[in-house]
Coordinates of C-alpha atoms and ligand atoms in Angstrom, one line a residue:
X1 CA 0.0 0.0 0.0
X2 CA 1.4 3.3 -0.9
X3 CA 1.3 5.8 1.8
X4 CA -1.5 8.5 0.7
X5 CA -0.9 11.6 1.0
X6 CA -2.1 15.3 1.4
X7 CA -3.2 16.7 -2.7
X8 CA -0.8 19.4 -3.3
X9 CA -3.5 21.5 -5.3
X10 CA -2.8 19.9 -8.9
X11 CA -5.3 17.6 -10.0
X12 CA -3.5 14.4 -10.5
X13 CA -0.3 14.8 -8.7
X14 CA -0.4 11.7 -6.5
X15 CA -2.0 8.4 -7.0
X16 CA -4.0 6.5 -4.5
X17 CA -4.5 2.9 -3.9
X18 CA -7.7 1.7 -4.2
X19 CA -9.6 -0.8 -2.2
X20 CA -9.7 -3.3 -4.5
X21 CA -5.8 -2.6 -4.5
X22 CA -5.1 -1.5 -7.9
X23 CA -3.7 2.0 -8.2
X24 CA -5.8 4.3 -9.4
X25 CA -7.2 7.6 -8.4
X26 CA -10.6 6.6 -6.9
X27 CA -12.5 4.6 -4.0
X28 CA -14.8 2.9 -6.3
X29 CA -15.2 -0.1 -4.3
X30 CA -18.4 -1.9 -6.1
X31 CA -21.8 -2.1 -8.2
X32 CA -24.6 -2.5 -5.9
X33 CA -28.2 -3.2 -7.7
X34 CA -30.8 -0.1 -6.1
X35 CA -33.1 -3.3 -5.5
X36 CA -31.7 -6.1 -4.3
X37 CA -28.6 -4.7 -3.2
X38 CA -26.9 -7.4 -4.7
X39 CA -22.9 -6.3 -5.5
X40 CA -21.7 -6.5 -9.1
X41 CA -17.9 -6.5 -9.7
X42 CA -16.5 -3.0 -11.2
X43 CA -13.8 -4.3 -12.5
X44 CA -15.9 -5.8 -15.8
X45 CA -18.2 -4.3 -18.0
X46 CA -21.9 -4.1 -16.2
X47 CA -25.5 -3.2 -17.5
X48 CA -28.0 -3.7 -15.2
X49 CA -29.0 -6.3 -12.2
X50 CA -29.4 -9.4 -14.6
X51 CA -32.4 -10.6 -11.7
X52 CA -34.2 -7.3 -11.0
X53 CA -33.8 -5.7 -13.9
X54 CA -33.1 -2.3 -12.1
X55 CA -30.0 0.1 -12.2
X56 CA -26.8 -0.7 -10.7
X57 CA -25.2 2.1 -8.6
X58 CA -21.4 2.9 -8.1
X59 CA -20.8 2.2 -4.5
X60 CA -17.3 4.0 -2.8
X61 CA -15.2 3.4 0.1
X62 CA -16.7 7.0 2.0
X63 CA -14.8 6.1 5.2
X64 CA -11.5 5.9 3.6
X65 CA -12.7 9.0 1.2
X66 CA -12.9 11.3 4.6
X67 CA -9.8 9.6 6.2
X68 CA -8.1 11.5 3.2
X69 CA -10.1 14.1 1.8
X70 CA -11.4 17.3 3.1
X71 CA -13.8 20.4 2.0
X72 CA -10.5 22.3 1.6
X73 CA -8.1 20.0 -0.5
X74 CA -10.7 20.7 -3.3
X75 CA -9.7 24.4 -3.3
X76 CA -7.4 25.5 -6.2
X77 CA -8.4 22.2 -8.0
X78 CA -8.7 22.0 -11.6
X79 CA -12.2 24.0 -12.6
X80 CA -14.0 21.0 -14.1
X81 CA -16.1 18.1 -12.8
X82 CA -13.0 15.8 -12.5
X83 CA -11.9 18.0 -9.0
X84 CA -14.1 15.4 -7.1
X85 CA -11.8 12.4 -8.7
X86 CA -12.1 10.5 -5.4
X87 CA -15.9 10.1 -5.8
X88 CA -16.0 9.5 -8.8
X89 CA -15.5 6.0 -10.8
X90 CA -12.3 6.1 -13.2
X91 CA -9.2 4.3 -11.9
X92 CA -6.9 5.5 -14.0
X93 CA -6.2 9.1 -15.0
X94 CA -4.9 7.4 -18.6
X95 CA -8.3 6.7 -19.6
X96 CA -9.9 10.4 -18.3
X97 CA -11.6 11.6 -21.8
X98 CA -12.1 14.9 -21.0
X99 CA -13.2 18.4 -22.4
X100 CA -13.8 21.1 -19.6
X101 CA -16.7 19.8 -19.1
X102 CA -18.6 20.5 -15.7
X103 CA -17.8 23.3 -13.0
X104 CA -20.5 25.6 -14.9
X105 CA -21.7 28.8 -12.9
X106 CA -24.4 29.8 -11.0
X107 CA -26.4 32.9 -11.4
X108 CA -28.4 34.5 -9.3
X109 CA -31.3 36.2 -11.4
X110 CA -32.2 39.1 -9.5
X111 CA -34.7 40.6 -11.8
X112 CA -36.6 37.4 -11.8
X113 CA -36.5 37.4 -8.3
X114 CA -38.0 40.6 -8.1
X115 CA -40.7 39.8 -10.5
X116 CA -42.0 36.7 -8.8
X117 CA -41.2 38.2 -5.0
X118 CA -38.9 36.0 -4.3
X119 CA -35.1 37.1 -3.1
X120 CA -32.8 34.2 -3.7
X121 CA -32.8 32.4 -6.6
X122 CA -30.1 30.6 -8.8
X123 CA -30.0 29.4 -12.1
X124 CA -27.2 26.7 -12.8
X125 CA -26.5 26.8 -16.5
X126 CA -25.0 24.1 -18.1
X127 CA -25.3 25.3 -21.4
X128 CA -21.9 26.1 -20.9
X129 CA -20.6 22.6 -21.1
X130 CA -19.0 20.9 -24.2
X131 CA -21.7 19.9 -26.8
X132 CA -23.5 22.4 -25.1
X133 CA -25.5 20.4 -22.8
X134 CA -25.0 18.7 -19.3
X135 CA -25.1 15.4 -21.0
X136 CA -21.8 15.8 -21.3
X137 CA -20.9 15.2 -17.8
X138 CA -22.2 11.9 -18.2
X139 CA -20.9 10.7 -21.6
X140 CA -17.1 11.8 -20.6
X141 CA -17.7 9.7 -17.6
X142 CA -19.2 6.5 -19.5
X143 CA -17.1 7.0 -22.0
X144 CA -14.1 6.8 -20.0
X145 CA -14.7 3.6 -18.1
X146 CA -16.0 2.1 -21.2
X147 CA -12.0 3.1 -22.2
X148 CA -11.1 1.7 -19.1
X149 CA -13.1 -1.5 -19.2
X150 CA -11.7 -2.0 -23.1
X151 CA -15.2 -1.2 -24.8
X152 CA -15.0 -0.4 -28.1
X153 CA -18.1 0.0 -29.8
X154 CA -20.4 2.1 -27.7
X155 CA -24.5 2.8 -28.8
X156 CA -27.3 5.3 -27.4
X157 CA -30.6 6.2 -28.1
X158 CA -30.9 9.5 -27.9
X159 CA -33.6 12.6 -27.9
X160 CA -30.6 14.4 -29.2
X161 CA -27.9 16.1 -27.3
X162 CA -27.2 12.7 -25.4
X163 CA -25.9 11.7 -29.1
X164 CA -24.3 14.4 -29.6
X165 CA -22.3 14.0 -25.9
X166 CA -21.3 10.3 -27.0
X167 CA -20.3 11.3 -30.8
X168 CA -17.9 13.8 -29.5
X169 CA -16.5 12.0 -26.4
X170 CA -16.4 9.0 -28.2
X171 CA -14.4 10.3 -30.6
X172 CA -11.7 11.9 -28.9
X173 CA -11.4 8.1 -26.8
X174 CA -11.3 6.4 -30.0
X175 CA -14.0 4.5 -30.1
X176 CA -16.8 3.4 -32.3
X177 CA -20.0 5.2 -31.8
X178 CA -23.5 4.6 -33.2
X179 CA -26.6 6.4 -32.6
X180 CA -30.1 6.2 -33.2
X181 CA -32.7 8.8 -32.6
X182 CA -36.1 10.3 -33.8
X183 CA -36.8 11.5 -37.0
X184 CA -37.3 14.6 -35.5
X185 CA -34.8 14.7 -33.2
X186 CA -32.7 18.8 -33.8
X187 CA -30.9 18.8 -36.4
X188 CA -28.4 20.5 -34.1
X189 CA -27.9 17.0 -32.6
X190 CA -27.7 15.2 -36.1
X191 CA -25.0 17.4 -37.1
X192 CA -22.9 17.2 -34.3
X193 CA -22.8 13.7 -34.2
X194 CA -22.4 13.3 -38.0
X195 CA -19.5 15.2 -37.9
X196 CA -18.0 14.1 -34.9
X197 CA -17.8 10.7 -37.4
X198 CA -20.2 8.6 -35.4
X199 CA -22.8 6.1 -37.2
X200 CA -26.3 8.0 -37.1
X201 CA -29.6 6.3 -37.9
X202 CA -33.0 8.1 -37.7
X203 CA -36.6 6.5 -36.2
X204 CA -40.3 7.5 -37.1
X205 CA -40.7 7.3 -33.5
X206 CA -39.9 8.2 -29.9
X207 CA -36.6 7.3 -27.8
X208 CA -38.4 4.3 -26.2
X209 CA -38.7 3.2 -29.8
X210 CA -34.9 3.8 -30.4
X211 CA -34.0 2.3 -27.4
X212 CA -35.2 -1.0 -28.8
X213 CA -33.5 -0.9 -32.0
X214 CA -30.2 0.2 -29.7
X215 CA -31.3 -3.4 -27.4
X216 CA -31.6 -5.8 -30.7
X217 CA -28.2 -4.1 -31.8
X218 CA -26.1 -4.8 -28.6
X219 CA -27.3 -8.5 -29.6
X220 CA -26.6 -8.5 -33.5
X221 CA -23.2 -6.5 -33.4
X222 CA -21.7 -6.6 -30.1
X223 CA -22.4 -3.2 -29.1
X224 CA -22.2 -1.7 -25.3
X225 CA -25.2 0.4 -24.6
X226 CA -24.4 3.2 -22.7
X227 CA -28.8 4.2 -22.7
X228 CA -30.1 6.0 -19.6
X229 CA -29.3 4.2 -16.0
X230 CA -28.6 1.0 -17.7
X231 CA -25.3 1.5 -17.3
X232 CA -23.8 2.4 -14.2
X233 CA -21.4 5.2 -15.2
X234 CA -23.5 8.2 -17.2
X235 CA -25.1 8.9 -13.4
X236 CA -21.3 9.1 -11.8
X237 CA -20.6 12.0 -14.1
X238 CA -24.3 13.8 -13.4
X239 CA -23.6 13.2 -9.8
X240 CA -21.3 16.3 -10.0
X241 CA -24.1 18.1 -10.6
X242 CA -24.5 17.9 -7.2
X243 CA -21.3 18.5 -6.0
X244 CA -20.6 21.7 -7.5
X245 CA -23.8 22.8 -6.1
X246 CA -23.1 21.9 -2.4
X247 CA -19.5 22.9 -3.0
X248 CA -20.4 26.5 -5.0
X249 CA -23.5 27.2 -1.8
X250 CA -20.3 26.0 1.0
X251 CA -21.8 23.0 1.6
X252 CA -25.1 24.4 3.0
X253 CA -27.5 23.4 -0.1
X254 CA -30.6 25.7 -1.6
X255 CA -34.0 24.3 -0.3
X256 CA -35.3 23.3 -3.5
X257 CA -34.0 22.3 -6.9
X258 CA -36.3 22.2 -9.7
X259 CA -34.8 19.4 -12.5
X260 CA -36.2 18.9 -16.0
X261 CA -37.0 15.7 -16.0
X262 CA -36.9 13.0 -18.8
X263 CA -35.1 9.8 -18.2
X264 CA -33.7 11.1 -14.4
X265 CA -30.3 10.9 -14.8
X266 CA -29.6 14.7 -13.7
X267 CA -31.8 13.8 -10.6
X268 CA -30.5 11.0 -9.2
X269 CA -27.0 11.7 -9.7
X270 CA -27.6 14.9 -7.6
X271 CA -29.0 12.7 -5.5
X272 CA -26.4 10.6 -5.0
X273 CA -24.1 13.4 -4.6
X274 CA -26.1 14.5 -1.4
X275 CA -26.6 11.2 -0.3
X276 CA -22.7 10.4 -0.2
X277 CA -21.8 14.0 1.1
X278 CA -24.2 13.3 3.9
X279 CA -22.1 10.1 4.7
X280 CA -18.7 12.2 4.4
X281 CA -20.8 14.7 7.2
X282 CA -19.8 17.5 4.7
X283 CA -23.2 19.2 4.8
X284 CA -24.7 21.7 7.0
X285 CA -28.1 21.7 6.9
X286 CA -31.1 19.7 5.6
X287 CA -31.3 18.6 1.9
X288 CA -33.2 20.2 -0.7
X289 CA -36.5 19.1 -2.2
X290 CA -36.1 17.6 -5.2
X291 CA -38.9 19.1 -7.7
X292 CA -39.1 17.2 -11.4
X293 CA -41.0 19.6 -14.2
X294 CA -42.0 17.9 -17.5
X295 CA -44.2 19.2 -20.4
X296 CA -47.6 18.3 -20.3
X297 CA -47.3 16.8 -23.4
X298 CA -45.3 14.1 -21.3
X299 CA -45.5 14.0 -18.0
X300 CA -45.8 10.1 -16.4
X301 CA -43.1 11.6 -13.4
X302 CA -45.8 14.0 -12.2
X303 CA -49.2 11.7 -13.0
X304 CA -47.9 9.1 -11.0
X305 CA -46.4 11.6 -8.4
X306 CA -50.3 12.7 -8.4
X307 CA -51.4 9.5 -7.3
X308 CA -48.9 8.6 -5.4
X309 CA -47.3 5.8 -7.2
X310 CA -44.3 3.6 -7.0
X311 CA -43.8 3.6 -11.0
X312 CA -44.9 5.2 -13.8
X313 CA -46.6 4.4 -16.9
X314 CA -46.5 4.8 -20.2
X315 CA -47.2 8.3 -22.1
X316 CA -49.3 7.7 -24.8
X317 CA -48.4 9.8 -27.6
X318 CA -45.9 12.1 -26.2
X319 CA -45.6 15.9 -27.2
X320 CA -43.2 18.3 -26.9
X321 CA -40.8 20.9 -28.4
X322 CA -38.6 20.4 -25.1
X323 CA -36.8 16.5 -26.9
X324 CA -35.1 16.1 -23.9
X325 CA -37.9 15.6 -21.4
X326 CA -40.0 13.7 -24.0
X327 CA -39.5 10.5 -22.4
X328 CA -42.6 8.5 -22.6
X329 CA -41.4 6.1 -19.8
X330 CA -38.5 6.5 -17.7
X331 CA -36.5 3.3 -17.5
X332 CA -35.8 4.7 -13.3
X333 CA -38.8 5.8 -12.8
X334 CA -39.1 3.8 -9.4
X335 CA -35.6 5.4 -8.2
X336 CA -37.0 9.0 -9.6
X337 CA -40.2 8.8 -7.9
X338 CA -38.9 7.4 -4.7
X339 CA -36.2 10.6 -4.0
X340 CA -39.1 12.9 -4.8
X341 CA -41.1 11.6 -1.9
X342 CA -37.8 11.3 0.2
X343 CA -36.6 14.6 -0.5
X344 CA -40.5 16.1 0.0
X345 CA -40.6 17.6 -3.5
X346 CA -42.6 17.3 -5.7
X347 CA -43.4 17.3 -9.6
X348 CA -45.2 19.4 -12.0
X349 CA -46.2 19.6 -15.5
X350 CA -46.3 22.6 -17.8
X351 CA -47.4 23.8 -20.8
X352 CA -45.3 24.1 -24.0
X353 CA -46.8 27.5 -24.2
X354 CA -45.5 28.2 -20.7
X355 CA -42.5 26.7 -21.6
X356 CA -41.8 29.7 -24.5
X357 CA -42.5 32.2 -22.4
X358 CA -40.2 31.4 -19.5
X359 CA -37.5 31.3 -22.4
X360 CA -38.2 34.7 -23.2
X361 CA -38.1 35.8 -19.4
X362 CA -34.6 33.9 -19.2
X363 CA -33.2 35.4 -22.5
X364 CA -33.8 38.6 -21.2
X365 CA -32.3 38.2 -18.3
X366 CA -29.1 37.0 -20.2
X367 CA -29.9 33.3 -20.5
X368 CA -30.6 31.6 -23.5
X369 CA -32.1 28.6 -22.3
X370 CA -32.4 25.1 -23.7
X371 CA -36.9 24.5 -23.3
X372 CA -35.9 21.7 -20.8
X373 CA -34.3 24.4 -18.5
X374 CA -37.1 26.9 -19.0
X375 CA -39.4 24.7 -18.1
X376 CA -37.8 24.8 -14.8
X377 CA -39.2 28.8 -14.3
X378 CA -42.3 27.6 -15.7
X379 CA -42.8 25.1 -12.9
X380 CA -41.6 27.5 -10.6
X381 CA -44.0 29.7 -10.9
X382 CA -46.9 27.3 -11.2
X383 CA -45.5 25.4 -7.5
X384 CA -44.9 29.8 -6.0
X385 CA -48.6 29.7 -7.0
X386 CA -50.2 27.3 -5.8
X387 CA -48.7 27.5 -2.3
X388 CA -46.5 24.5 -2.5
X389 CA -43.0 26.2 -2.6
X390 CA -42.5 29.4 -0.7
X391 CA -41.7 32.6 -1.8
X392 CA -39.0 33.0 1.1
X393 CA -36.8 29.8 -0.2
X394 CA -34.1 29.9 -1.8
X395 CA -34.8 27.8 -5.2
X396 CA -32.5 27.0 -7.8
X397 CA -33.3 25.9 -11.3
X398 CA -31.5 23.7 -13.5
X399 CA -30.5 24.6 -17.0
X400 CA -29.2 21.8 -18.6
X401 CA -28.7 23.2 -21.9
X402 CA -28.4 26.1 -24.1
X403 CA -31.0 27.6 -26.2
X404 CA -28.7 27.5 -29.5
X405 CA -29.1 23.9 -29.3
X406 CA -32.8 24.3 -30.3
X407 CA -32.9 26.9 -32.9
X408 CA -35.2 25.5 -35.2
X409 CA -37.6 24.2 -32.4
X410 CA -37.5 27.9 -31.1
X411 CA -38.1 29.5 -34.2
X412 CA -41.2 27.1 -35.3
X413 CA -42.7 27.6 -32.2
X414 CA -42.4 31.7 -32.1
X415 CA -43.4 31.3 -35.9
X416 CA -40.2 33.4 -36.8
X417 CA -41.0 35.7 -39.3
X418 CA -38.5 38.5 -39.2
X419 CA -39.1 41.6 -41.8
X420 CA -36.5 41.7 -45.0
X421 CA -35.2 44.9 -45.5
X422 CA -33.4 47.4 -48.1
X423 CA -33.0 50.3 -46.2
X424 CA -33.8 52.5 -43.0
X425 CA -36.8 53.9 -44.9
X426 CA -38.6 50.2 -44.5
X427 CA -38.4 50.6 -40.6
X428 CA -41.3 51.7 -39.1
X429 CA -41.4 52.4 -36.1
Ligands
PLP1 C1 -31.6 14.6 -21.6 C2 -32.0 16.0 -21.3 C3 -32.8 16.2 -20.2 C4 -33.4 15.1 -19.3 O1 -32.4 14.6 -18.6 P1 -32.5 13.4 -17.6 O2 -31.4 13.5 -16.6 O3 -32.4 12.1 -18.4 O4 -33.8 13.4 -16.9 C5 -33.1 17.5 -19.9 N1 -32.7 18.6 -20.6 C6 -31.9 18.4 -21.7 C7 -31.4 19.5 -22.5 C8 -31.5 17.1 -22.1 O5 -30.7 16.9 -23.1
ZN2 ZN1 -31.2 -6.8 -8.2

């Protein structure tokens, strides 16, 4: 065993040994199944608990994590998402594909504030991450244990900018990529992933539709399916989600966190993140209510929050301009509903009408927001009216991607119709 020592501010200047007693940089220790709690080697490949059927989670050894870490070896770190190296999964910094991505700011939109009478509330925009989304965080982490693990053809269905996450991160690892998505997916998304080389194949259909094809493709060609919280990693890499916000708020965390919601991956790794910084004893305070907002053109989070259910069910045709939150069935929906009752949140649906207008209020305000993360203000204001969040808390939306993303969806839905023009004479004013 190697004697660990003290991190001298620079990200990867020592190397720790692990508990399973190779060297590497983290205390991943195992794959536990959420159900069963059955433990799945992380030293191999994994999908999902072969006898429940149910997400594995990454399961670290905390007690040696606060033997050797503390609140204030982060400081000076680098200013990404892999600061928190120690909670997170990758073993060896060799196989780290990284872009920047993570570490995004926090705004505090005063004006907003003001409007709704409210005084503190934060936006998190991760429109500022590579590909432009927060998916990123969680491709760069699946994609570098699938490095790790020697994968080397990796698959998705995808509403979109979860392709485009894997197409780029993929790339730069090397690896094979191929993607399958709705017909009507952004073109945004197509592109990127197109050009970032990967194999792209459109469906007249939704992502539950495309995540069938991806299933009967893992069998056929020997791809690894990297879909939604059926592997293990893509949720270690949205978990920082959650540790830049208790880190950014000193460890003393907003009361409520409204989350977009489509397949839960954003949720539950924040989550997770509390969860495990409870264990550490690094936060003051109670944690916040988790809130999931979907477009009423799919919601199955919030009908079977309504009737106080254990799972969801399916969304018959589902509608919306906001792709990344039309997700007719969560394949978590169990673990998603579960931390909104824990957490005493709560979930609400909103209008794609609703939806527009918030991203109007945000662009103003200097955020050009993805509909997903506008949707967040929308629900916002729906829960501020109706009693069920309070106008003293301190509430913090998350933006998980920017509006440039979704130009064409933006512009059909505002009917863009700007005026042609030859000279100053054809303004009227
Ligand atoms: C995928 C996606 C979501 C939904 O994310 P989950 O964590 O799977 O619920 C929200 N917003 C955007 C922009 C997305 O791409
Ligand atoms: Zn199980």
């Amino acid at each position: 065993m190697e004697e660990v020592r003290k991190h001298n501010g620079s990200l990867f200047s020592e190397k720790i040994v692990g508990d399973s007693g190779v060297l590497g940089l983290t205390y991943l220790h195992t794959l536990e199944c959420t159900k069963c709690k059955r433990q799945f080697s992380s030293e191999k490949p994994q999908t999902v608990c072969p006898t429940c059927n149910a997400p594995l989670y990454a399961r670290y050894n905390l007690e040696k994590v606060s033997e050797t870490l503390t609140k204030e070896d982060l400081v000076g770190r680098r200013a990404d998402m892999w600061r928190y190296f120690e909670l997170l999964p990758v073993r060896s910094k060799e196989n780290i594909v990284s872009l920047g991505e993570g570490f995004t700011p926090i705004l505090k939109l005063r004006s907003i504030a003001g409007e709704l009478g409210m005084e503190e509330l934060y936006l998190k925009d991760d429109g500022l991450n590579p590909t432009g989304t927060f998916k990123a965080r969680g491709l760069a982490m699946a994609v570098s244990r699938a490095k790790e693990l020697n994968l080397e053809k990796l698959a998705i269905p995808s509403a979109g900018n979860a392709a485009g996450a894997l197409a780029t991160y993929g790339a730069n690892a090397g690896v094979e990529v191929y993607i399958v998505m709705p017909v009507d997916a952004p073109m945004t998304c197509k592109i990127e992933s197109y050009m970032a080389g990967a194999h792209v194949f459109l469906v007249d259909g939704l992502i539950s539709k495309c995540g069938e094809i991806i299933a009967e493709g893992t069998d056929r060609f020997g791809w690894f399916s990297v879909s939604t919280t059926k592997e293990p990693y893509r949720i270690e890499g949205k978990k920082t989600m959650g540790l830049e916000i208790a880190e950014y708020f000193n460890w003393t965390l907003p009361d409520v966190i409204l989350y977009p919601t489509g397949g839960g991956t954003g949720l539950l790794g924040m989550w997770k993140a509390f969860s495990e910084l409870q264990e550490l004893d690094w936060i003051k305070g109670s944690l916040p209510r988790m809130v999931s907002v979907q477009s009423e053109g799919c919601a199955p989070i919030v009908k079977a929050y309504n009737e106080g259910r254990k799972e969801s069910t399916f969304w018959e045709d589902a509608q919306t301009f906001a792709d990344g939150i039309r997700v007719p069935k969560a394949f978590a929906d169990s673990l998603i509903l579960k931390t909104l009752y824990e957490s005493d949140g709560g979930a609400v649906a909103v209008s794609d009408a609703k939806i527009l207008s918030s991203s109007k209020t945000l662009a103003k305000a200097g955020v050009f927001a993805c509909p997903e993360g506008a949707a967040t203000l929308a629900g916002l204001t729906k829960l501020l009216d109706a009693g069920v969040i309070a106008k003293d808390a301190s509430v913090l939306l998350y933006n998980t991607g920017t509006g440039l993303k979704y130009t064409n969806g933006y512009a059909e839905q505002v009917e863009l119709d700007l005026p042609l023009i030859e000279s100053a004479r054809d303004i009227s004013l």
